[in-house]
Amino acid sequence: MDLNGDGHVDLLSGSYSGEGLDEMAGLFQVLWGEGGGIFKKPQVLKGTDNENLIIKPVVSGTTPQRERICTRPTAVDFDADGDLDLVVGNFEGSYYLFRGEGEGKFSPESEKIMRGDKPLITGQHSDPFFVDWDQDGDLDLVSGSVQGGVVMVENLSGEGKEIVFGGSQPLVNFPFGKAERWSDEAPSPGDSTRVWVEDLNEDGKLDVVMGDRSVVLSAPEGMSRQEAKEGVRKVEAEFNELRKTLLTQPSLDEVKAIQEKLVQMGDKRREFMNEKRTGSVWVYLQK
Amino acid sequence: MKKFPYVVAALVPLSSGAVDFEKPYQLKGGEAVIELESPGYAAPALYDLDGDGVKDLLVGQFMEGKVMVYKGKGEGKFAEGKPLEAGGEVVKIPGVW
């Protein structure tokens, strides 16, 4: 989007946490565009008070710090006043609004976005993207999450009015994919999804473009895939049995010992596999 | 904190199932499936960066906060990717780690 209205598209990014802060909090980084695909180096986006824009969590039963990290800011005219605002997702899965004042300026006050009288939460690592999904003239919210998949939250307000959120609808269900697979298994979408919506094949229907995180496993050198899979299976069976003992109300010392064994089992599991961690981009063409 | 003017039904799903899509496929950069550096966490965006009328693909990643750019070739196809640069240097978004 053209954040400062100078006719050139700008790049906006969140971050896990900023440098030099007293506690973890994701700042918003902007690469001001100069046209033709040329951008300036990243700069921290500041509010009209000339301080770094940062979420000021509303303490309402959530963990405030989780709402400040792993931010994902998106520019949208949320209040239909003609200026771009920022809607920011975060680790907790909630959303915060920074109202725009035009030309890339934003109020430093963050407002927690509600659905009715409750905070709007769609899944950890909320990932706001706005598009008129249901084609009723106003912008709906589409989001990925750490759990995977994609959800759409309907805007009930109508064209030209401040967004008001209604019901949710899953667009992509994660159970159809898994984040970890062996290298000779067919690829499938993973978790930690980030979303873009576009009519990619220009058939008049909106499609979903989804980034993910996945882990591809392979057998270590000198071990067959069958041996590796069997090794992993045995360790996981022991792991699950050990976890069940946590339900028997053991003492604190016993809990500590069990947790140490669980960590060791994680290490042992990795003896039977090489892990390749990566991210892909998946396309869901709407029928 | 501002509240909106009227209460709406909360958390009521609009429909019981997901949308009807074709089987998902992975985008390629050139001939190879796009696979980001470990640990992944792909964040895609589409925009016609070079003004040739074809949307290009940008994909943010966790490792060093780099952004990969894949030039659009039309019909949903993209060329091999290269890291976004600014000021002659590879862009690394601070605080992404």
Tab-separated table of C-alpha atoms in Angstrom:
chain	number	residue	atom	x	y	z
A	1	MET	CA	0.000	0.000	0.000
A	2	ASP	CA	0.973	3.643	-0.404
A	3	LEU	CA	1.294	4.478	3.279
A	4	ASN	CA	2.251	8.149	2.933
A	5	GLY	CA	0.249	8.949	-0.202
A	6	ASP	CA	3.222	9.946	-2.354
A	7	GLY	CA	2.192	7.701	-5.219
A	8	HIS	CA	4.715	4.943	-4.497
A	9	VAL	CA	3.943	1.625	-2.820
A	10	ASP	CA	5.638	1.122	0.543
A	11	LEU	CA	6.551	-2.077	2.372
A	12	LEU	CA	5.342	-2.579	5.931
A	13	SER	CA	6.563	-5.322	8.240
A	14	GLY	CA	6.116	-6.344	11.820
A	15	SER	CA	8.840	-7.794	13.959
A	16	TYR	CA	9.238	-10.209	16.827
A	17	SER	CA	10.802	-7.660	19.096
A	18	GLY	CA	12.705	-4.418	18.733
A	19	GLU	CA	16.261	-3.729	19.718
A	20	GLY	CA	17.045	-1.533	22.671
A	21	LEU	CA	13.682	-2.017	24.390
A	22	ASP	CA	13.282	-2.766	28.088
A	23	GLU	CA	11.036	-5.727	27.311
A	24	MET	CA	10.054	-7.704	24.242
A	25	ALA	CA	7.808	-5.717	21.918
A	26	GLY	CA	7.530	-5.842	18.149
A	27	LEU	CA	8.090	-2.559	16.350
A	28	PHE	CA	6.690	-1.771	12.910
A	29	GLN	CA	9.242	-1.419	10.161
A	30	VAL	CA	8.517	0.548	6.986
A	31	LEU	CA	10.484	0.603	3.746
A	32	TRP	CA	9.386	3.798	2.027
A	33	GLY	CA	8.953	3.230	-1.689
A	34	GLU	CA	10.606	5.351	-4.331
A	35	GLY	CA	8.835	3.810	-7.315
A	36	GLY	CA	9.833	1.126	-9.776
A	37	GLY	CA	10.368	-1.466	-7.062
A	38	ILE	CA	12.990	0.653	-5.310
A	39	PHE	CA	12.765	1.046	-1.532
A	40	LYS	CA	14.629	2.856	1.185
A	41	LYS	CA	16.199	0.901	4.035
A	42	PRO	CA	13.886	-0.175	6.880
A	43	GLN	CA	12.908	2.490	9.378
A	44	VAL	CA	10.896	2.155	12.549
A	45	LEU	CA	7.440	3.656	12.088
A	46	LYS	CA	6.761	6.455	14.541
A	47	GLY	CA	3.541	7.965	15.802
A	48	THR	CA	2.524	11.597	15.769
A	49	ASP	CA	4.325	11.954	19.135
A	50	ASN	CA	7.562	11.096	17.287
A	51	GLU	CA	7.977	7.978	19.404
A	52	ASN	CA	8.125	4.411	18.029
A	53	LEU	CA	4.653	3.043	17.412
A	54	ILE	CA	4.119	0.224	19.883
A	55	ILE	CA	1.124	-1.701	21.138
A	56	LYS	CA	0.010	-0.629	24.606
A	57	PRO	CA	-1.879	-3.747	25.712
A	58	VAL	CA	-5.218	-3.540	27.410
A	59	VAL	CA	-4.982	-5.733	30.484
A	60	SER	CA	-8.152	-7.793	30.326
A	61	GLY	CA	-7.309	-11.375	31.208
A	62	THR	CA	-4.660	-11.805	28.568
A	63	THR	CA	-0.923	-11.778	28.987
A	64	PRO	CA	0.013	-8.202	28.069
A	65	GLN	CA	3.504	-8.987	26.843
A	66	ARG	CA	2.250	-11.589	24.344
A	67	GLU	CA	0.167	-8.876	22.708
A	68	ARG	CA	3.258	-6.786	22.015
A	69	ILE	CA	5.419	-9.346	20.249
A	70	CYS	CA	5.423	-10.928	16.818
A	71	THR	CA	3.458	-8.074	15.371
A	72	ARG	CA	2.017	-7.968	11.869
A	73	PRO	CA	0.783	-4.515	10.859
A	74	THR	CA	-1.574	-4.027	7.921
A	75	ALA	CA	-2.681	-0.705	6.500
A	76	VAL	CA	-6.413	-0.305	5.887
A	77	ASP	CA	-8.940	2.521	6.187
A	78	PHE	CA	-10.610	0.896	9.197
A	79	ASP	CA	-12.795	3.853	10.169
A	80	ALA	CA	-13.695	4.922	6.619
A	81	ASP	CA	-12.437	8.477	7.097
A	82	GLY	CA	-10.234	8.435	4.001
A	83	ASP	CA	-6.936	7.901	5.870
A	84	LEU	CA	-5.078	4.624	6.138
A	85	ASP	CA	-5.048	3.152	9.648
A	86	LEU	CA	-2.922	0.304	10.994
A	87	VAL	CA	-4.430	-2.949	12.238
A	88	VAL	CA	-1.784	-5.002	14.012
A	89	GLY	CA	-1.856	-8.711	14.841
A	90	ASN	CA	0.359	-10.216	17.522
A	91	PHE	CA	1.523	-13.340	19.345
A	92	GLU	CA	-1.614	-13.534	21.505
A	93	GLY	CA	-3.943	-13.533	18.508
A	94	SER	CA	-5.718	-10.258	19.215
A	95	TYR	CA	-5.754	-7.115	17.092
A	96	TYR	CA	-4.927	-3.482	17.815
A	97	LEU	CA	-5.864	-0.358	15.841
A	98	PHE	CA	-3.718	2.729	15.348
A	99	ARG	CA	-5.834	5.436	13.720
A	100	GLY	CA	-4.259	7.193	10.784
A	101	GLU	CA	-4.122	10.928	10.292
A	102	GLY	CA	-3.048	10.883	6.663
A	103	GLU	CA	0.301	10.967	4.865
A	104	GLY	CA	1.735	8.069	6.835
A	105	LYS	CA	1.030	9.591	10.244
A	106	PHE	CA	-0.574	7.527	12.970
A	107	SER	CA	-1.879	8.189	16.442
A	108	PRO	CA	0.367	6.619	19.103
A	109	GLU	CA	-2.707	5.347	20.948
A	110	SER	CA	-3.484	1.684	20.313
A	111	GLU	CA	-7.083	0.497	20.588
A	112	LYS	CA	-7.928	-3.157	21.118
A	113	ILE	CA	-10.309	-4.303	18.414
A	114	MET	CA	-13.480	-5.884	19.739
A	115	ARG	CA	-16.144	-8.173	18.382
A	116	GLY	CA	-19.210	-7.157	20.321
A	117	ASP	CA	-18.110	-6.789	23.915
A	118	LYS	CA	-15.218	-9.241	23.681
A	119	PRO	CA	-11.758	-8.838	22.147
A	120	LEU	CA	-11.482	-10.203	18.624
A	121	ILE	CA	-9.104	-13.178	18.778
A	122	THR	CA	-8.656	-15.565	15.852
A	123	GLY	CA	-5.631	-17.690	16.805
A	124	GLN	CA	-2.083	-17.031	17.993
A	125	HIS	CA	0.074	-14.928	15.677
A	126	SER	CA	-2.915	-13.101	14.252
A	127	ASP	CA	-2.223	-12.031	10.707
A	128	PRO	CA	-4.638	-9.350	9.480
A	129	PHE	CA	-5.455	-8.974	5.800
A	130	PHE	CA	-8.484	-7.058	4.555
A	131	VAL	CA	-10.522	-7.901	1.473
A	132	ASP	CA	-14.187	-7.924	0.515
A	133	TRP	CA	-14.395	-11.719	0.726
A	134	ASP	CA	-18.197	-11.987	0.647
A	135	GLN	CA	-18.475	-9.307	-2.058
A	136	ASP	CA	-20.979	-7.199	-0.137
A	137	GLY	CA	-19.141	-3.906	-0.556
A	138	ASP	CA	-17.171	-3.727	2.697
A	139	LEU	CA	-13.833	-5.102	3.861
A	140	ASP	CA	-13.721	-8.356	5.803
A	141	LEU	CA	-10.765	-9.654	7.827
A	142	VAL	CA	-8.836	-12.731	6.740
A	143	SER	CA	-6.123	-14.164	8.989
A	144	GLY	CA	-3.693	-17.034	9.340
A	145	SER	CA	-2.374	-18.232	12.688
A	146	VAL	CA	0.285	-20.385	14.331
A	147	GLN	CA	-2.252	-23.209	14.389
A	148	GLY	CA	-2.407	-23.116	10.594
A	149	GLY	CA	-5.315	-22.664	8.244
A	150	VAL	CA	-7.129	-19.444	7.386
A	151	VAL	CA	-10.194	-17.818	8.934
A	152	MET	CA	-12.441	-15.022	7.655
A	153	VAL	CA	-14.258	-12.650	10.002
A	154	GLU	CA	-17.210	-10.876	8.412
A	155	ASN	CA	-17.594	-7.095	8.434
A	156	LEU	CA	-21.205	-6.227	9.206
A	157	SER	CA	-21.046	-2.460	8.811
A	158	GLY	CA	-21.493	-1.952	5.085
A	159	GLU	CA	-19.658	0.274	2.637
A	160	GLY	CA	-18.300	3.597	3.859
A	161	LYS	CA	-18.605	2.842	7.583
A	162	GLU	CA	-16.185	1.867	10.332
A	163	ILE	CA	-15.613	-1.880	10.399
A	164	VAL	CA	-17.748	-3.883	12.828
A	165	PHE	CA	-16.949	-7.561	13.132
A	166	GLY	CA	-19.475	-10.396	13.136
A	167	GLY	CA	-19.163	-14.160	12.755
A	168	SER	CA	-16.144	-16.176	11.663
A	169	GLN	CA	-15.823	-18.747	8.897
A	170	PRO	CA	-12.895	-21.070	8.296
A	171	LEU	CA	-11.622	-20.715	4.723
A	172	VAL	CA	-8.859	-23.305	5.069
A	173	ASN	CA	-8.844	-25.961	7.770
A	174	PHE	CA	-5.445	-27.040	9.057
A	175	PRO	CA	-6.388	-30.686	9.734
A	176	PHE	CA	-6.084	-31.192	5.999
A	177	GLY	CA	-2.315	-30.626	6.321
A	178	LYS	CA	0.428	-31.220	8.842
A	179	ALA	CA	3.541	-29.264	9.664
A	180	GLU	CA	5.900	-32.284	9.864
A	181	ARG	CA	6.316	-34.979	7.207
A	182	TRP	CA	8.892	-37.421	5.918
A	183	SER	CA	10.688	-36.460	2.715
A	184	ASP	CA	9.036	-39.186	0.649
A	185	GLU	CA	5.533	-38.172	1.714
A	186	ALA	CA	3.521	-35.789	-0.432
A	187	PRO	CA	3.957	-32.137	0.582
A	188	SER	CA	1.033	-30.553	2.382
A	189	PRO	CA	0.482	-27.127	3.935
A	190	GLY	CA	2.064	-26.573	7.327
A	191	ASP	CA	1.316	-24.298	10.242
A	192	SER	CA	2.189	-20.709	11.202
A	193	THR	CA	0.253	-19.399	8.247
A	194	ARG	CA	0.432	-15.912	6.705
A	195	VAL	CA	-2.237	-14.907	4.197
A	196	TRP	CA	-2.730	-12.867	1.046
A	197	VAL	CA	-5.970	-12.883	-0.931
A	198	GLU	CA	-5.982	-12.249	-4.684
A	199	ASP	CA	-7.835	-13.396	-7.794
A	200	LEU	CA	-4.689	-15.184	-8.925
A	201	ASN	CA	-6.147	-16.875	-12.019
A	202	GLU	CA	-8.409	-13.920	-12.917
A	203	ASP	CA	-11.598	-15.954	-12.988
A	204	GLY	CA	-13.551	-13.455	-10.934
A	205	LYS	CA	-13.223	-15.421	-7.692
A	206	LEU	CA	-10.901	-14.620	-4.804
A	207	ASP	CA	-8.146	-17.130	-4.102
A	208	VAL	CA	-5.992	-17.631	-1.017
A	209	VAL	CA	-2.199	-17.392	-1.150
A	210	MET	CA	-0.827	-18.831	2.087
A	211	GLY	CA	2.702	-18.925	3.472
A	212	ASP	CA	3.569	-21.548	6.051
A	213	ARG	CA	6.215	-23.283	8.133
A	214	SER	CA	6.954	-26.963	7.772
A	215	VAL	CA	9.485	-29.562	8.839
A	216	VAL	CA	10.678	-32.194	6.366
A	217	LEU	CA	12.237	-35.272	7.949
A	218	SER	CA	14.743	-37.663	6.425
A	219	ALA	CA	16.718	-40.626	7.716
A	220	PRO	CA	20.242	-39.942	9.013
A	221	GLU	CA	23.134	-41.282	6.980
A	222	GLY	CA	23.568	-44.990	7.484
A	223	MET	CA	19.980	-45.553	8.563
A	224	SER	CA	17.140	-46.662	6.320
A	225	ARG	CA	13.907	-44.683	6.305
A	226	GLN	CA	12.122	-47.647	7.816
A	227	GLU	CA	14.628	-47.849	10.668
A	228	ALA	CA	14.367	-44.120	11.210
A	229	LYS	CA	10.561	-44.139	11.263
A	230	GLU	CA	10.512	-47.104	13.635
A	231	GLY	CA	13.004	-45.383	15.917
A	232	VAL	CA	10.892	-42.241	15.999
A	233	ARG	CA	7.736	-44.240	16.615
A	234	LYS	CA	9.245	-46.022	19.638
A	235	VAL	CA	10.541	-42.816	21.187
A	236	GLU	CA	7.188	-41.100	20.651
A	237	ALA	CA	5.360	-44.027	22.288
A	238	GLU	CA	7.625	-43.766	25.356
A	239	PHE	CA	7.181	-39.987	25.313
A	240	ASN	CA	3.392	-40.282	25.371
A	241	GLU	CA	3.435	-42.837	28.183
A	242	LEU	CA	5.685	-40.598	30.241
A	243	ARG	CA	3.431	-37.608	29.654
A	244	LYS	CA	0.481	-39.603	31.005
A	245	THR	CA	2.258	-39.933	34.349
A	246	LEU	CA	1.943	-36.162	34.705
A	247	LEU	CA	-1.804	-36.749	35.097
A	248	THR	CA	-1.264	-38.919	38.199
A	249	GLN	CA	-0.551	-35.862	40.323
A	250	PRO	CA	3.104	-36.522	40.993
A	251	SER	CA	5.121	-34.483	43.457
A	252	LEU	CA	7.013	-31.409	42.334
A	253	ASP	CA	10.311	-33.303	42.350
A	254	GLU	CA	8.731	-36.071	40.274
A	255	VAL	CA	7.366	-33.521	37.812
A	256	LYS	CA	10.809	-32.011	37.421
A	257	ALA	CA	12.359	-35.429	36.819
A	258	ILE	CA	9.671	-36.314	34.261
A	259	GLN	CA	10.156	-33.042	32.421
A	260	GLU	CA	13.901	-33.633	32.228
A	261	LYS	CA	13.261	-37.083	30.764
A	262	LEU	CA	10.861	-35.595	28.222
A	263	VAL	CA	13.570	-33.181	27.077
A	264	GLN	CA	16.037	-36.067	26.772
A	265	MET	CA	13.488	-37.959	24.707
A	266	GLY	CA	13.216	-35.013	22.375
A	267	ASP	CA	16.956	-35.200	21.847
A	268	LYS	CA	16.753	-38.973	21.385
A	269	ARG	CA	14.006	-38.555	18.778
A	270	ARG	CA	16.296	-36.326	16.775
A	271	GLU	CA	18.899	-39.118	16.584
A	272	PHE	CA	16.538	-40.864	14.187
A	273	MET	CA	15.968	-37.974	11.826
A	274	ASN	CA	17.426	-35.069	9.960
A	275	GLU	CA	15.127	-32.068	10.047
A	276	LYS	CA	14.829	-29.525	7.283
A	277	ARG	CA	12.801	-26.523	8.394
A	278	THR	CA	11.367	-24.360	5.675
A	279	GLY	CA	8.393	-22.321	4.485
A	280	SER	CA	6.440	-22.515	1.260
A	281	VAL	CA	3.719	-20.552	-0.462
A	282	TRP	CA	0.487	-22.423	-1.175
A	283	VAL	CA	-2.267	-21.399	-3.555
A	284	TYR	CA	-5.908	-22.268	-2.972
A	285	LEU	CA	-7.898	-21.468	-6.126
A	286	GLN	CA	-11.562	-20.977	-5.349
A	287	LYS	CA	-13.819	-23.254	-7.411
B	1	MET	CA	-10.774	1.869	24.495
B	2	LYS	CA	-13.467	2.565	21.985
B	3	LYS	CA	-16.450	0.242	21.735
B	4	PHE	CA	-18.443	-0.021	18.581
B	5	PRO	CA	-22.023	1.244	18.488
B	6	TYR	CA	-23.952	-2.013	18.610
B	7	VAL	CA	-23.496	-5.520	19.859
B	8	VAL	CA	-23.209	-8.253	17.308
B	9	ALA	CA	-23.432	-12.011	17.580
B	10	ALA	CA	-20.062	-13.230	18.725
B	11	LEU	CA	-18.270	-16.327	17.526
B	12	VAL	CA	-21.217	-17.713	15.573
B	13	PRO	CA	-19.803	-19.368	12.471
B	14	LEU	CA	-21.325	-18.253	9.214
B	15	SER	CA	-21.157	-21.753	7.829
B	16	SER	CA	-20.116	-25.133	9.099
B	17	GLY	CA	-17.489	-25.898	6.473
B	18	ALA	CA	-14.557	-24.354	4.662
B	19	VAL	CA	-14.815	-22.772	1.199
B	20	ASP	CA	-14.635	-25.048	-1.840
B	21	PHE	CA	-11.147	-24.774	-3.268
B	22	GLU	CA	-9.167	-26.737	-5.814
B	23	LYS	CA	-6.424	-28.908	-4.327
B	24	PRO	CA	-3.714	-26.525	-3.050
B	25	TYR	CA	-0.402	-26.335	-4.849
B	26	GLN	CA	2.967	-24.816	-4.021
B	27	LEU	CA	4.196	-21.783	-5.907
B	28	LYS	CA	7.438	-22.081	-7.793
B	29	GLY	CA	10.207	-19.610	-8.382
B	30	GLY	CA	11.517	-20.625	-11.787
B	31	GLU	CA	11.438	-24.407	-11.937
B	32	ALA	CA	11.828	-25.038	-8.216
B	33	VAL	CA	9.215	-25.011	-5.484
B	34	ILE	CA	9.722	-21.997	-3.262
B	35	GLU	CA	11.382	-23.179	-0.046
B	36	LEU	CA	12.668	-20.504	2.290
B	37	GLU	CA	15.726	-20.695	4.523
B	38	SER	CA	15.293	-22.417	7.874
B	39	PRO	CA	13.130	-22.046	9.924
B	40	GLY	CA	10.718	-20.851	7.225
B	41	TYR	CA	7.636	-18.801	8.213
B	42	ALA	CA	6.725	-17.576	4.748
B	43	ALA	CA	4.736	-14.315	4.500
B	44	PRO	CA	3.575	-13.718	0.901
B	45	ALA	CA	2.411	-10.555	-0.816
B	46	LEU	CA	1.609	-9.775	-4.451
B	47	TYR	CA	2.269	-6.437	-6.161
B	48	ASP	CA	3.432	-5.192	-9.552
B	49	LEU	CA	6.750	-3.819	-8.300
B	50	ASP	CA	8.364	-3.138	-11.667
B	51	GLY	CA	5.293	-1.704	-13.339
B	52	ASP	CA	5.179	-4.199	-16.217
B	53	GLY	CA	1.532	-5.007	-15.637
B	54	VAL	CA	2.233	-8.394	-14.045
B	55	LYS	CA	2.102	-8.920	-10.290
B	56	ASP	CA	5.319	-9.959	-8.640
B	57	LEU	CA	5.571	-12.133	-5.538
B	58	LEU	CA	7.287	-10.994	-2.354
B	59	VAL	CA	7.838	-13.466	0.466
B	60	GLY	CA	9.065	-12.422	3.875
B	61	GLN	CA	10.919	-14.985	5.954
B	62	PHE	CA	12.053	-15.411	9.557
B	63	MET	CA	15.796	-15.871	8.883
B	64	GLU	CA	17.370	-12.423	9.152
B	65	GLY	CA	14.061	-10.819	8.187
B	66	LYS	CA	14.864	-11.056	4.493
B	67	VAL	CA	12.288	-10.586	1.753
B	68	MET	CA	12.553	-12.716	-1.377
B	69	VAL	CA	11.271	-11.206	-4.635
B	70	TYR	CA	10.020	-13.397	-7.503
B	71	LYS	CA	9.316	-11.513	-10.722
B	72	GLY	CA	5.889	-12.277	-12.142
B	73	LYS	CA	5.729	-13.934	-15.558
B	74	GLY	CA	1.959	-13.995	-15.862
B	75	GLU	CA	-0.590	-16.772	-15.419
B	76	GLY	CA	0.444	-17.254	-11.804
B	77	LYS	CA	4.041	-18.116	-12.671
B	78	PHE	CA	7.155	-16.525	-11.207
B	79	ALA	CA	10.870	-16.380	-11.949
B	80	GLU	CA	13.633	-17.462	-9.598
B	81	GLY	CA	13.759	-15.360	-6.488
B	82	LYS	CA	16.363	-12.993	-5.189
B	83	PRO	CA	16.547	-11.041	-1.933
B	84	LEU	CA	15.060	-7.573	-1.870
B	85	GLU	CA	17.731	-4.901	-1.738
B	86	ALA	CA	17.666	-1.306	-0.571
B	87	GLY	CA	20.564	1.084	-0.830
B	88	GLY	CA	22.695	-1.599	-2.439
B	89	GLU	CA	22.302	-4.002	0.479
B	90	VAL	CA	20.103	-7.006	1.119
B	91	VAL	CA	17.156	-5.888	3.227
B	92	LYS	CA	17.112	-7.430	6.685
B	93	ILE	CA	14.105	-6.335	8.716
B	94	PRO	CA	15.385	-5.660	12.264
B	95	GLY	CA	13.872	-7.540	15.162
B	96	VAL	CA	12.792	-10.585	13.157
B	97	TRP	CA	14.592	-13.457	14.843
